[in-house]
PDB file of C-alpha atoms in Angstrom:
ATOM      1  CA  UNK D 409      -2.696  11.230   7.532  1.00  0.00           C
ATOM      2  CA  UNK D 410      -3.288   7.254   8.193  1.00  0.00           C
ATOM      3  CA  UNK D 411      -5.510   5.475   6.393  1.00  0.00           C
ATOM      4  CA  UNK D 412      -6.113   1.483   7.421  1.00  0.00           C
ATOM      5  CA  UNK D 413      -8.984   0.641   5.019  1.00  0.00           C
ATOM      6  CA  UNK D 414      -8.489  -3.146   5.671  1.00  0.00           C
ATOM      7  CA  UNK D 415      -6.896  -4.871   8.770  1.00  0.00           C
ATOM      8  CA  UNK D 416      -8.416  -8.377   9.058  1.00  0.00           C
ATOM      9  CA  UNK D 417      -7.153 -12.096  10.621  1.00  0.00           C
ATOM     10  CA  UNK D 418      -8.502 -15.215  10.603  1.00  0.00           C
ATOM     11  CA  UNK D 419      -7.700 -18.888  10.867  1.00  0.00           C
ATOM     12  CA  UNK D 420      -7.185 -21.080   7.318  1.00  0.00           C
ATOM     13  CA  UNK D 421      -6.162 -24.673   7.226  1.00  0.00           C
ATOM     14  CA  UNK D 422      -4.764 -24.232  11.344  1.00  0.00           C
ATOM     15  CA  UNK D 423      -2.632 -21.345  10.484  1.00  0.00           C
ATOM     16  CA  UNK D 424      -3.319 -17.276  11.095  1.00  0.00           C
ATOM     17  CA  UNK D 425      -4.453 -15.253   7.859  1.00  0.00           C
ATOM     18  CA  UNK D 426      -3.783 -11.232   7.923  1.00  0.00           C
ATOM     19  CA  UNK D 427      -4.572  -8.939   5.508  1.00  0.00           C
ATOM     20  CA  UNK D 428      -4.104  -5.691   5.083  1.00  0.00           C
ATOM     21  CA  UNK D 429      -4.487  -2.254   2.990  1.00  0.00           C
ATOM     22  CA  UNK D 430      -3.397   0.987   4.295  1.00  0.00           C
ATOM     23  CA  UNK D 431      -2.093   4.077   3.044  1.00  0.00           C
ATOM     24  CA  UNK D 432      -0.964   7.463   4.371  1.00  0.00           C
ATOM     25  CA  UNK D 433       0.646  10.872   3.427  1.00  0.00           C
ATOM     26  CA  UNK D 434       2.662  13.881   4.628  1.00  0.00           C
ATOM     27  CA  UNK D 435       2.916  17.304   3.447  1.00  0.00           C
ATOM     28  CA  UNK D 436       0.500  20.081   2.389  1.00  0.00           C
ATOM     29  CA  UNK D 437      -2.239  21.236  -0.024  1.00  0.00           C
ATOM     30  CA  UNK D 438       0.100  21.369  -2.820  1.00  0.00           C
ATOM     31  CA  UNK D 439       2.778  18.525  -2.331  1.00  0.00           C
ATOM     32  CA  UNK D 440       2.800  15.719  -0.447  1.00  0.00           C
ATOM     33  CA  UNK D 441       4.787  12.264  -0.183  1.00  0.00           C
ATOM     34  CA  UNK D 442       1.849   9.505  -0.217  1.00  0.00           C
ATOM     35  CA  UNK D 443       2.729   5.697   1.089  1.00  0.00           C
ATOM     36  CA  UNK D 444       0.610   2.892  -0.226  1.00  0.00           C
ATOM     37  CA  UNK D 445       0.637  -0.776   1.386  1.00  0.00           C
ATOM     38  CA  UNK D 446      -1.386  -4.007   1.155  1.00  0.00           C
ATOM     39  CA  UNK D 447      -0.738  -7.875   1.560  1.00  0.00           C
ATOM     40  CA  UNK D 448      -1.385 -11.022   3.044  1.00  0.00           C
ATOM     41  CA  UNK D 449       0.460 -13.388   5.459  1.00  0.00           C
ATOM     42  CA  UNK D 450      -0.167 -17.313   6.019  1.00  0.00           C
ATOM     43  CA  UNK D 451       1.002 -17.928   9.177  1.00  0.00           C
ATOM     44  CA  UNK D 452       4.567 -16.979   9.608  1.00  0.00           C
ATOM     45  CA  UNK D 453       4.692 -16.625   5.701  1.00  0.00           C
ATOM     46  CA  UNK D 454       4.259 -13.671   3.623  1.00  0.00           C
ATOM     47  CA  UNK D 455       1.890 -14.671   0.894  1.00  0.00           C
ATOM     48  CA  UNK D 456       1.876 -11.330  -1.345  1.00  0.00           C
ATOM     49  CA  UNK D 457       3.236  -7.879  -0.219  1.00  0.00           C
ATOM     50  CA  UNK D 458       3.826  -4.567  -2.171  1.00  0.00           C
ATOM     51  CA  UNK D 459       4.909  -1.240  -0.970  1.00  0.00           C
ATOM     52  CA  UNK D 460       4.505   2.046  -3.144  1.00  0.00           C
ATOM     53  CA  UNK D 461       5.966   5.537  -2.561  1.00  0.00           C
ATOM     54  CA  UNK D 462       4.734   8.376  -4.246  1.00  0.00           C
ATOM     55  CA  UNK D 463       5.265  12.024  -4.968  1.00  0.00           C
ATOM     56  CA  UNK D 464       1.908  13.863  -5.378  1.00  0.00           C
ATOM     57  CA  UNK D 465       1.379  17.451  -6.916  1.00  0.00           C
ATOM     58  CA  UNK D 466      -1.744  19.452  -6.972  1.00  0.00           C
ATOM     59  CA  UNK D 467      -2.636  20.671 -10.816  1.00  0.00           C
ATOM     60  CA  UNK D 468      -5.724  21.431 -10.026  1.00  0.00           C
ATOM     61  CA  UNK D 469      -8.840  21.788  -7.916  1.00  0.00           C
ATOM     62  CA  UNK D 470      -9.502  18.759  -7.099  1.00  0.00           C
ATOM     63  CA  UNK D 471      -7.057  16.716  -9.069  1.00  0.00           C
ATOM     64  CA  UNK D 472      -3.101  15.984  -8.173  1.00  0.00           C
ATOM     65  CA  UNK D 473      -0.627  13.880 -10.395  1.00  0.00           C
ATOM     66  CA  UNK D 474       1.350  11.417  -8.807  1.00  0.00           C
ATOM     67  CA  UNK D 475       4.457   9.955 -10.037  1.00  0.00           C
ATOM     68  CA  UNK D 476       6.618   6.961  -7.811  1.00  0.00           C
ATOM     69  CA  UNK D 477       7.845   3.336  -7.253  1.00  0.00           C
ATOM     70  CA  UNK D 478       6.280  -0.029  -6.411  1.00  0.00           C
ATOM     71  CA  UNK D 479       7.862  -2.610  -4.841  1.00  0.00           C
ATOM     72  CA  UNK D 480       6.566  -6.434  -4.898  1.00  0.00           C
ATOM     73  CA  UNK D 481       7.935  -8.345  -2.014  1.00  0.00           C
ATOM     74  CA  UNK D 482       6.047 -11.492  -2.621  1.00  0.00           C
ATOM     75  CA  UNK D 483       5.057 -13.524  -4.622  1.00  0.00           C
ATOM     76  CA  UNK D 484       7.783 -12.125  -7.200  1.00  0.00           C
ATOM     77  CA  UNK D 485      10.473  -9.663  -6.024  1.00  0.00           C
ATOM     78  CA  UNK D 486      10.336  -6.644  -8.312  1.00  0.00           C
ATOM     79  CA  UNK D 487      10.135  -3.223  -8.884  1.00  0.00           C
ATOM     80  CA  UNK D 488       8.029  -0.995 -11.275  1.00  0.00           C
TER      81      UNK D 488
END
């Protein structure tokens, strides 16, 4: 599963703006491995970026715990 909930460019100041939001998973009803991803670029330059991975576990109908990393690529490098 794919999800691009936001996918957008335009022009700032002469150079290109993208955004973006998207996230996606693989596996089935009861465990899956989710992928989470949003950011911005200014022209050539990444602006802000972050990149999660996640392990997701049904508990119950309806509701799944997740558990998982985050990295920051811009404007800070770090990870949570």
């Amino acid at each position: 599963f794919v999800l691009v909930e936001e996918l957008d460019y335009t022009r700032f100041d002469g150079k290109g703006v993208v955004n973006w939001e998207a996230q996606g998973w693989v596996g089935g009803d009861r465990d899956k491995f989710w992928w989470k991803t949003e950011g911005e670029t200014k022209g050539p330059r990444l602006e802000q970026a972050e990149l999660q991975a996640l392990y997701s576990r049904n508990v119950a109908t309806f509701f799944d715990a997740q558990i998982g990393v985050r990295y920051d690529l811009e404007p800070d490098e770090r990870g949570y």
